[in-house]
CSV table of C-alpha atoms and ligand atoms in Angstrom, one decimal:
chain,number,residue,atom,x,y,z
A,13,MET,CA,0.0,0.0,0.0
A,14,ASP,CA,1.4,3.3,-1.1
A,15,ARG,CA,1.1,5.6,2.0
A,16,ALA,CA,1.2,8.7,-0.2
A,17,ASP,CA,-2.3,7.7,-1.5
A,18,THR,CA,-4.0,7.2,1.8
A,19,ASP,CA,-5.1,10.7,2.7
A,20,THR,CA,-8.0,12.3,0.9
A,21,PRO,CA,-6.8,15.7,-0.3
A,22,ARG,CA,-8.5,18.5,1.6
A,23,ASP,CA,-9.6,20.3,-1.6
A,24,GLN,CA,-11.5,17.2,-2.8
A,25,THR,CA,-13.8,16.9,0.2
A,26,PRO,CA,-17.2,18.4,-0.2
A,27,ASP,CA,-18.5,21.1,2.1
A,28,LEU,CA,-20.8,19.5,4.6
A,29,THR,CA,-23.5,20.9,6.7
A,30,PRO,CA,-25.3,19.1,9.6
A,31,GLY,CA,-28.4,17.2,8.9
A,32,LEU,CA,-29.3,15.6,5.6
A,33,SER,CA,-26.1,16.5,3.8
A,34,VAL,CA,-24.1,14.4,6.2
A,35,ARG,CA,-26.6,11.7,7.0
A,36,ASP,CA,-25.8,9.5,4.0
A,37,GLU,CA,-22.4,8.9,5.5
A,38,PHE,CA,-24.0,6.9,8.3
A,39,ALA,CA,-25.5,3.5,7.3
A,40,ILE,CA,-27.4,3.0,10.5
A,41,PHE,CA,-30.0,5.7,9.5
A,42,GLU,CA,-31.2,3.5,6.6
A,43,HIS,CA,-33.1,1.5,9.3
A,44,THR,CA,-32.7,3.1,12.7
A,45,THR,CA,-33.3,6.4,14.4
A,46,TYR,CA,-30.1,6.7,16.3
A,47,ALA,CA,-30.2,9.1,19.3
A,48,ASN,CA,-27.5,7.6,21.5
A,49,SER,CA,-24.4,9.6,20.7
A,50,CYS,CA,-23.8,10.1,24.5
A,51,SER,CA,-22.9,6.4,24.5
A,52,GLN,CA,-21.2,6.1,21.1
A,53,GLY,CA,-21.3,8.1,17.9
A,54,ALA,CA,-22.8,6.4,14.9
A,55,LEU,CA,-20.4,4.8,12.4
A,56,ALA,CA,-19.6,6.9,9.3
A,57,ASN,CA,-18.6,5.2,6.1
A,58,ARG,CA,-15.2,7.0,6.1
A,59,VAL,CA,-14.6,5.9,9.7
A,60,ARG,CA,-15.2,2.3,8.7
A,61,ALA,CA,-12.9,2.7,5.8
A,62,ALA,CA,-10.2,4.2,8.0
A,63,ALA,CA,-10.6,1.3,10.5
A,64,GLU,CA,-10.2,-1.1,7.6
A,65,GLU,CA,-7.1,0.8,6.4
A,66,TRP,CA,-5.3,-0.2,9.6
A,67,LEU,CA,-5.7,-3.9,8.7
A,68,THR,CA,-4.9,-3.4,5.0
A,69,GLY,CA,-1.7,-1.6,5.8
A,70,TRP,CA,-0.7,-4.2,8.3
A,71,ASP,CA,-1.3,-6.9,5.7
A,72,ALA,CA,0.5,-5.0,3.0
A,73,ASN,CA,3.5,-3.5,4.9
A,74,GLY,CA,3.8,-5.3,8.2
A,75,ALA,CA,4.9,-3.1,11.1
A,76,GLU,CA,4.2,0.4,9.8
A,77,TRP,CA,5.9,2.2,12.8
A,78,GLU,CA,6.6,5.4,11.0
A,79,PHE,CA,3.1,5.7,9.7
A,80,TRP,CA,1.6,4.8,13.1
A,81,VAL,CA,3.7,7.5,14.8
A,82,GLU,CA,2.5,9.9,12.1
A,83,ARG,CA,-1.2,8.9,12.8
A,84,ASN,CA,-0.5,9.5,16.5
A,85,GLU,CA,0.6,13.0,15.6
A,86,ALA,CA,-2.3,13.5,13.3
A,87,ALA,CA,-4.6,12.6,16.2
A,88,ARG,CA,-2.8,15.1,18.4
A,89,ALA,CA,-3.2,17.8,15.8
A,90,ALA,CA,-6.9,17.0,15.3
A,91,PHE,CA,-7.6,17.2,19.0
A,92,ALA,CA,-5.6,20.5,19.2
A,93,GLY,CA,-7.7,21.9,16.3
A,94,LEU,CA,-11.0,21.1,18.1
A,95,LEU,CA,-9.7,22.6,21.3
A,96,HIS,CA,-8.2,25.7,19.7
A,97,ALA,CA,-4.9,24.6,21.2
A,98,GLU,CA,-1.4,23.8,20.1
A,99,PRO,CA,-0.5,20.1,19.5
A,100,ASP,CA,2.4,20.5,21.9
A,101,ASP,CA,-0.2,21.1,24.7
A,102,VAL,CA,-2.1,17.9,24.0
A,103,ALA,CA,-1.3,14.4,25.2
A,104,VAL,CA,-2.7,11.5,23.2
A,105,THR,CA,-4.2,9.0,25.6
A,106,THR,CA,-5.9,5.7,25.5
A,107,SER,CA,-8.7,6.9,27.7
A,108,VAL,CA,-9.8,9.6,30.0
A,109,SER,CA,-8.8,7.2,32.8
A,110,GLN,CA,-5.2,6.9,31.6
A,111,GLY,CA,-4.8,10.7,31.3
A,112,VAL,CA,-6.3,11.6,34.6
A,113,SER,CA,-4.4,8.8,36.4
A,114,ALA,CA,-1.2,10.3,35.0
A,115,LEU,CA,-2.3,13.8,35.9
A,116,VAL,CA,-3.0,13.0,39.6
A,117,SER,CA,0.3,11.0,39.7
A,118,ALA,CA,2.0,14.3,39.2
A,119,LEU,CA,0.4,15.9,42.2
A,120,ASP,CA,2.0,16.0,45.6
A,121,LEU,CA,-0.9,14.8,47.8
A,122,ALA,CA,1.1,14.1,50.9
A,123,GLY,CA,1.3,17.7,52.1
A,124,GLU,CA,-1.1,20.5,53.1
A,125,ARG,CA,-2.6,20.8,49.6
A,126,ASN,CA,-4.0,17.3,49.4
A,127,ARG,CA,-7.7,17.7,48.5
A,128,ILE,CA,-9.4,16.7,45.3
A,129,VAL,CA,-12.8,18.3,44.9
A,130,ILE,CA,-15.2,16.4,42.6
A,131,SER,CA,-18.7,17.3,41.4
A,132,GLU,CA,-21.3,14.7,41.9
A,133,TYR,CA,-21.7,14.6,38.1
A,134,GLU,CA,-18.2,13.3,37.4
A,135,PHE,CA,-17.9,10.2,35.3
A,136,PRO,CA,-17.1,7.2,37.7
A,137,THR,CA,-13.5,7.0,36.5
A,138,VAL,CA,-12.8,10.5,37.8
A,139,GLY,CA,-14.4,9.8,41.2
A,140,GLN,CA,-12.6,6.4,41.5
A,141,ILE,CA,-9.2,7.8,40.5
A,142,ALA,CA,-9.7,10.6,43.1
A,143,HIS,CA,-10.6,8.2,45.8
A,144,ALA,CA,-7.7,5.9,44.8
A,145,GLN,CA,-5.4,8.9,45.7
A,146,GLU,CA,-6.6,8.5,49.4
A,147,LEU,CA,-3.9,5.8,49.4
A,148,ARG,CA,-1.4,8.6,48.7
A,149,GLY,CA,-2.8,10.9,51.4
A,150,ALA,CA,-5.5,12.7,49.5
A,151,GLN,CA,-8.9,13.8,50.8
A,152,VAL,CA,-11.8,13.8,48.4
A,153,VAL,CA,-14.5,16.4,48.8
A,154,HIS,CA,-17.8,15.9,46.9
A,155,VAL,CA,-19.9,18.8,45.6
A,156,ARG,CA,-23.5,17.7,45.5
A,157,PRO,CA,-26.4,19.1,43.5
A,158,GLU,CA,-29.4,21.0,44.9
A,159,ALA,CA,-32.9,19.6,44.9
A,160,ASP,CA,-33.4,20.8,41.4
A,161,GLY,CA,-30.4,18.9,40.2
A,162,ARG,CA,-28.2,22.1,39.6
A,163,ILE,CA,-24.8,22.5,41.2
A,164,PRO,CA,-24.5,26.3,41.6
A,165,VAL,CA,-20.9,27.6,41.5
A,166,GLU,CA,-21.4,28.7,45.2
A,167,ARG,CA,-21.3,25.0,46.1
A,168,PHE,CA,-17.8,24.8,44.5
A,169,ALA,CA,-16.8,28.0,46.3
A,170,GLU,CA,-17.7,26.3,49.6
A,171,ALA,CA,-15.7,23.1,48.8
A,172,ILE,CA,-12.6,24.6,47.3
A,173,ASP,CA,-10.0,26.2,49.6
A,174,GLU,CA,-6.2,26.5,50.1
A,175,ARG,CA,-6.0,22.8,50.7
A,176,THR,CA,-7.4,22.0,47.3
A,177,ALA,CA,-4.9,20.6,44.7
A,178,LEU,CA,-7.4,19.8,42.0
A,179,ALA,CA,-11.1,20.6,41.3
A,180,CYS,CA,-12.9,18.4,38.8
A,181,CYS,CA,-16.0,19.7,37.0
A,182,THR,CA,-17.2,17.7,34.1
A,183,ALA,CA,-18.3,20.0,31.2
A,184,VAL,CA,-21.6,18.1,30.7
A,185,SER,CA,-23.0,15.4,33.0
A,186,PHE,CA,-23.4,12.0,31.5
A,187,ARG,CA,-26.2,11.3,33.9
A,188,SER,CA,-28.5,14.2,33.5
A,189,GLY,CA,-27.1,16.6,30.8
A,190,HIS,CA,-26.3,19.4,33.3
A,191,ARG,CA,-23.6,21.6,32.1
A,192,HIS,CA,-21.1,23.2,34.5
A,193,ASP,CA,-20.0,26.8,34.3
A,194,VAL,CA,-16.4,25.8,34.0
A,195,SER,CA,-15.1,29.3,33.7
A,196,ALA,CA,-16.7,30.5,36.9
A,197,ILE,CA,-15.6,27.4,38.8
A,198,ALA,CA,-12.0,27.9,37.5
A,199,GLU,CA,-12.0,31.5,38.7
A,200,ILE,CA,-12.9,30.3,42.2
A,201,ALA,CA,-10.3,27.5,42.1
A,202,HIS,CA,-7.5,29.7,40.8
A,203,ALA,CA,-8.1,32.3,43.5
A,204,LYS,CA,-7.3,29.4,46.0
A,205,GLY,CA,-4.4,28.2,43.9
A,206,ALA,CA,-6.1,25.0,42.8
A,207,LEU,CA,-6.0,23.4,39.4
A,208,VAL,CA,-9.2,22.6,37.4
A,209,LEU,CA,-9.9,19.5,35.4
A,210,ALA,CA,-12.8,19.6,32.9
A,211,ASP,CA,-13.9,16.3,31.4
A,212,SER,CA,-15.3,17.3,28.1
A,213,TYR,CA,-16.3,13.8,26.9
A,214,GLN,CA,-20.0,14.7,26.7
A,215,ALA,CA,-19.4,17.9,24.9
A,216,ILE,CA,-16.4,17.8,22.5
A,217,GLY,CA,-17.5,17.5,18.9
A,218,ALA,CA,-21.0,18.9,19.7
A,219,LEU,CA,-20.2,21.9,21.8
A,220,GLU,CA,-17.5,24.4,21.2
A,221,ILE,CA,-14.6,23.8,23.6
A,222,ASP,CA,-12.1,26.7,23.4
A,223,VAL,CA,-9.3,26.1,25.9
A,224,ARG,CA,-8.2,29.8,25.5
A,225,THR,CA,-11.4,31.0,27.2
A,226,LEU,CA,-12.7,27.9,29.1
A,227,GLY,CA,-10.6,28.6,32.2
A,228,ALA,CA,-9.7,25.0,33.0
A,229,ASP,CA,-6.1,24.0,33.4
A,230,VAL,CA,-6.6,20.5,32.1
A,231,VAL,CA,-9.2,19.3,29.6
A,232,THR,CA,-9.8,15.7,28.8
A,233,GLY,CA,-12.1,13.6,26.6
A,234,GLY,CA,-12.1,10.9,23.9
A,235,THR,CA,-13.3,9.9,20.5
A,236,VAL,CA,-16.1,7.4,21.3
A,237,LYS,CA,-19.0,9.7,21.4
A,238,TYR,CA,-19.4,13.0,19.5
A,239,LEU,CA,-16.1,12.6,17.8
A,240,LEU,CA,-17.4,9.6,15.9
A,241,GLY,CA,-14.3,7.4,16.5
A,242,SER,CA,-13.8,4.1,18.4
A,243,ALA,CA,-12.9,3.2,21.9
A,244,GLY,CA,-9.2,3.4,22.9
A,245,LEU,CA,-8.3,7.0,22.0
A,246,GLY,CA,-8.5,10.1,24.1
A,247,PHE,CA,-6.7,13.3,24.8
A,248,MET,CA,-5.6,15.5,27.7
A,249,TRP,CA,-4.8,19.2,27.1
A,250,LEU,CA,-2.7,21.0,29.7
A,251,ARG,CA,-2.1,24.7,30.1
A,252,ASP,CA,1.4,25.2,28.8
A,253,SER,CA,2.8,26.5,32.0
A,254,LEU,CA,1.9,23.2,33.7
A,255,ARG,CA,4.2,21.1,31.5
A,256,SER,CA,7.3,22.1,33.3
A,257,GLU,CA,5.6,22.0,36.7
A,258,LEU,CA,4.0,18.6,36.5
A,259,LEU,CA,6.1,15.4,36.5
A,260,PRO,CA,3.8,12.3,36.1
A,261,THR,CA,5.1,9.3,37.9
A,262,GLN,CA,2.6,7.2,35.9
A,263,THR,CA,4.3,7.2,32.6
A,264,GLY,CA,5.6,5.2,29.6
A,265,TRP,CA,8.1,5.2,26.9
A,266,PHE,CA,6.0,7.4,24.5
A,267,ALA,CA,6.2,10.1,27.2
A,268,ASP,CA,10.0,10.2,27.0
A,269,GLU,CA,12.0,13.1,25.5
A,270,ASP,CA,13.4,10.7,22.9
A,271,ILE,CA,11.2,7.7,22.3
A,272,PHE,CA,13.6,5.9,20.1
A,273,GLU,CA,16.6,6.4,22.3
A,274,MET,CA,15.3,3.3,24.1
A,275,SER,CA,17.2,4.2,27.2
A,276,ILE,CA,16.5,2.5,30.6
A,277,ALA,CA,19.0,4.7,32.4
A,278,ASP,CA,16.7,7.5,33.6
A,279,TYR,CA,13.4,9.2,33.6
A,280,SER,CA,13.5,12.1,31.2
A,281,PRO,CA,9.9,13.1,30.2
A,282,HIS,CA,9.2,15.1,27.1
A,283,ALA,CA,9.2,18.9,27.4
A,284,SER,CA,5.7,19.1,25.9
A,285,ALA,CA,2.4,17.6,27.0
A,286,ARG,CA,3.6,14.4,25.4
A,287,ARG,CA,4.9,13.7,28.9
A,288,PHE,CA,1.4,12.6,29.6
A,289,ASP,CA,1.3,10.1,26.7
A,290,SER,CA,2.0,6.5,27.8
A,291,GLY,CA,3.1,3.3,26.0
A,292,THR,CA,2.6,2.2,22.4
A,293,PRO,CA,0.0,4.5,20.8
A,294,PRO,CA,-3.6,3.0,20.4
A,295,VAL,CA,-2.9,2.3,16.7
A,296,PRO,CA,-6.2,0.6,15.7
A,297,SER,CA,-8.1,3.5,17.3
A,298,LEU,CA,-6.0,6.2,15.7
A,299,TYR,CA,-7.2,5.5,12.2
A,300,PRO,CA,-11.0,5.8,12.9
A,301,GLY,CA,-10.4,8.5,15.5
A,302,VAL,CA,-8.6,10.8,13.1
A,303,ALA,CA,-11.3,10.1,10.4
A,304,GLY,CA,-14.1,10.9,12.8
A,305,MET,CA,-12.5,14.1,13.9
A,306,GLU,CA,-11.8,15.2,10.3
A,307,LEU,CA,-15.5,14.7,9.6
A,308,ILE,CA,-16.5,16.8,12.6
A,309,ALA,CA,-13.9,19.5,11.6
A,310,GLU,CA,-15.3,19.5,8.0
A,311,VAL,CA,-18.8,20.3,9.3
A,312,GLY,CA,-17.6,22.6,12.0
A,313,VAL,CA,-18.5,22.4,15.7
A,314,PRO,CA,-20.3,25.8,15.8
A,315,ALA,CA,-22.6,24.6,13.0
A,316,ILE,CA,-23.1,21.2,14.8
A,317,GLU,CA,-23.9,23.0,18.1
A,318,ALA,CA,-26.5,25.3,16.4
A,319,HIS,CA,-28.1,22.3,14.6
A,320,VAL,CA,-28.3,20.2,17.8
A,321,ARG,CA,-29.7,23.2,19.8
A,322,SER,CA,-32.5,23.6,17.3
A,323,LEU,CA,-33.3,19.9,17.3
A,324,ASN,CA,-33.3,19.9,21.1
A,325,ASP,CA,-35.6,22.9,21.1
A,326,ARG,CA,-38.1,20.9,19.1
A,327,LEU,CA,-37.6,17.9,21.3
A,328,LEU,CA,-38.2,19.9,24.5
A,329,GLU,CA,-41.3,21.5,23.1
A,330,GLY,CA,-42.7,18.1,22.2
A,331,LEU,CA,-41.7,16.7,25.7
A,332,ASP,CA,-43.6,19.6,27.3
A,333,ALA,CA,-46.6,18.9,25.2
A,334,LEU,CA,-46.5,15.3,26.5
A,335,GLY,CA,-46.2,16.5,30.1
A,336,ALA,CA,-42.9,14.8,30.5
A,337,THR,CA,-40.5,15.7,33.3
A,338,VAL,CA,-37.3,16.9,31.7
A,339,VAL,CA,-34.4,16.6,34.1
A,340,THR,CA,-31.9,18.5,32.1
A,341,PRO,CA,-32.0,22.3,32.7
A,342,ARG,CA,-33.0,24.5,29.8
A,343,GLY,CA,-31.3,27.8,30.6
A,344,ASP,CA,-28.7,29.3,28.3
A,345,GLY,CA,-25.4,27.5,28.8
A,346,GLU,CA,-27.1,25.0,31.2
A,347,HIS,CA,-27.1,22.0,28.9
A,348,GLY,CA,-25.2,20.4,26.0
A,349,PRO,CA,-26.4,17.8,23.4
A,350,LEU,CA,-27.8,15.4,26.0
A,351,ILE,CA,-31.5,15.7,27.1
A,352,CYS,CA,-32.6,13.5,30.0
A,353,VAL,CA,-36.3,12.6,30.7
A,354,LEU,CA,-37.6,11.0,33.9
A,355,SER,CA,-39.1,7.6,33.5
A,356,THR,CA,-41.0,5.3,35.7
A,357,ASP,CA,-39.1,2.4,34.2
A,358,PRO,CA,-36.2,3.6,32.0
A,359,ASN,CA,-35.0,0.1,30.9
A,360,ALA,CA,-38.5,-0.8,29.8
A,361,LEU,CA,-38.8,2.6,27.9
A,362,VAL,CA,-35.4,2.0,26.1
A,363,ALA,CA,-36.6,-1.5,25.2
A,364,ALA,CA,-40.0,-0.1,23.9
A,365,LEU,CA,-38.2,2.5,21.8
A,366,THR,CA,-35.8,-0.2,20.5
A,367,THR,CA,-38.7,-2.2,19.2
A,368,GLU,CA,-39.5,0.8,17.0
A,369,ASN,CA,-35.9,1.0,15.9
A,370,ILE,CA,-35.1,4.0,18.0
A,371,ILE,CA,-31.9,3.8,19.9
A,372,THR,CA,-31.5,5.7,23.2
A,373,SER,CA,-30.0,4.8,26.6
A,374,THR,CA,-30.5,5.2,30.4
A,375,ARG,CA,-28.7,6.4,33.5
A,376,ASP,CA,-30.3,6.5,36.9
A,377,SER,CA,-34.1,7.0,36.3
A,378,ASN,CA,-33.5,8.9,33.1
A,379,LEU,CA,-34.0,8.2,29.5
A,380,ARG,CA,-31.1,9.7,27.7
A,381,ILE,CA,-31.7,11.2,24.2
A,382,SER,CA,-28.6,12.6,22.5
A,383,LEU,CA,-28.8,14.1,19.1
A,384,HIS,CA,-25.8,15.0,16.8
A,385,LEU,CA,-24.9,16.3,13.4
A,386,TYR,CA,-26.6,13.4,11.6
A,387,ASN,CA,-30.0,13.8,13.2
A,388,VAL,CA,-32.9,15.6,11.6
A,389,GLU,CA,-36.3,16.9,12.6
A,390,GLU,CA,-38.0,13.7,11.5
A,391,ASP,CA,-35.9,11.8,14.1
A,392,VAL,CA,-37.2,14.1,16.8
A,393,ASP,CA,-40.8,13.6,15.6
A,394,ARG,CA,-40.4,9.8,15.5
A,395,ILE,CA,-38.9,9.8,19.1
A,396,LEU,CA,-41.8,12.0,20.3
A,397,ALA,CA,-44.4,9.8,18.7
A,398,ALA,CA,-42.9,6.7,20.2
A,399,LEU,CA,-42.8,8.4,23.6
A,400,ALA,CA,-46.5,9.4,23.2
A,401,ALA,CA,-47.3,5.8,22.5
A,402,ASN,CA,-45.4,4.8,25.7
A,403,ARG,CA,-46.6,7.8,27.8
A,404,THR,CA,-47.2,5.5,30.9
A,405,LEU,CA,-43.4,5.0,31.1
A,406,LEU,CA,-42.8,8.7,31.5
A,407,ALA,CA,-42.8,10.1,35.0
B,15,LIG,C1,-18.1,12.2,30.9
B,15,LIG,C2,-17.3,10.9,30.5
B,15,LIG,N1,-16.0,10.8,30.9
B,15,LIG,C3,-15.3,9.7,30.6
B,15,LIG,C4,-15.8,8.6,29.9
B,15,LIG,C5,-15.0,7.4,29.6
B,15,LIG,O1,-13.8,7.4,30.2
B,15,LIG,P1,-12.6,6.4,29.7
B,15,LIG,O2,-12.1,7.0,28.4
B,15,LIG,O3,-11.6,6.4,30.8
B,15,LIG,O4,-13.3,5.1,29.5
B,15,LIG,C6,-17.2,8.7,29.5
B,15,LIG,C7,-17.9,7.7,28.8
B,15,LIG,O5,-17.6,6.6,28.5
B,15,LIG,C8,-17.9,9.9,29.8
B,15,LIG,O6,-19.2,10.0,29.5
């Protein structure tokens, strides 16, 4: 396989807009109304082709190390582009878990500043990694929601103090769709000298994430959901001043200043955010991951965000007409792509929708409906009609 032929030249790719113009790329819509991007994005034809390219290249050329390293750098650049960041400030990870574990391994938690503050809406991995640090002297402080499900920034202000090393506020809750005011929380944390980690997994690709204005010191996420890639590939962006300050003790040879020196004589982490990379790059995930991110970049996140907002407005209007209890707040900046609706039996509701070829998911007592660039108004209307037919399962 001639590697020079593998990339589609930029000027040959058509201009895409969200909705019908992109929907043909996703075979699942031939038979299914897919509304579960919060679990996994739908598979695009070009993402499938990229995944197959990994096997074809392996067959044709054997170990394609140079190309794999190039794909790793293509992934880094694609993440950086989405984040409005520089590639040098982005670590390529195998998961949020790997990145966050490396991050906390760089924190001194044995001294006075040993607290990790976590919102109640963090993904389990963030909470579990925080609590694992109790073995290293950390104390974990939980910031819980009010009765209406919101976590006002004042709750973070009460929890964060001079003992806080790290405050974790997920950008959008995977459970309920609540969106945190990351900038306001970061301002509070920085006034106390604490770092802020924003897990953007439920936002990146469907909501603009601009690290220049977000306020967080570290932003993480991955390709499985709104970036349309597969499992096994993630990122962690770090503010550039942190690179020299933070020395991860959880590391690997791809974090070294010279990977191919192959030295076992010392620990010499890379000067860039690559010091938070780990071992062999997640090669099979790089191909589809880069292809998915290219598709998102072609359509553009601002256009996707506006498209999803308009679909969600239609969805919320229909849910109100059904008298459903929407758990996700509706205010400006209070939610992302995910809308959660209270159900008396969420598993039965997901199953009932599945019989009508509508794919959704559940968390807690909520039905999760998450729309993306490929959804159209007819999808919303189909979902609403199916919910009307199963009204007794809505709380
Ligand atoms: C908010 C959020 N963070 C993290 C993850 C996944 O973490 P990891 O990449 O470690 O599997 C998910 C979903 O799988 C998620 O929804």
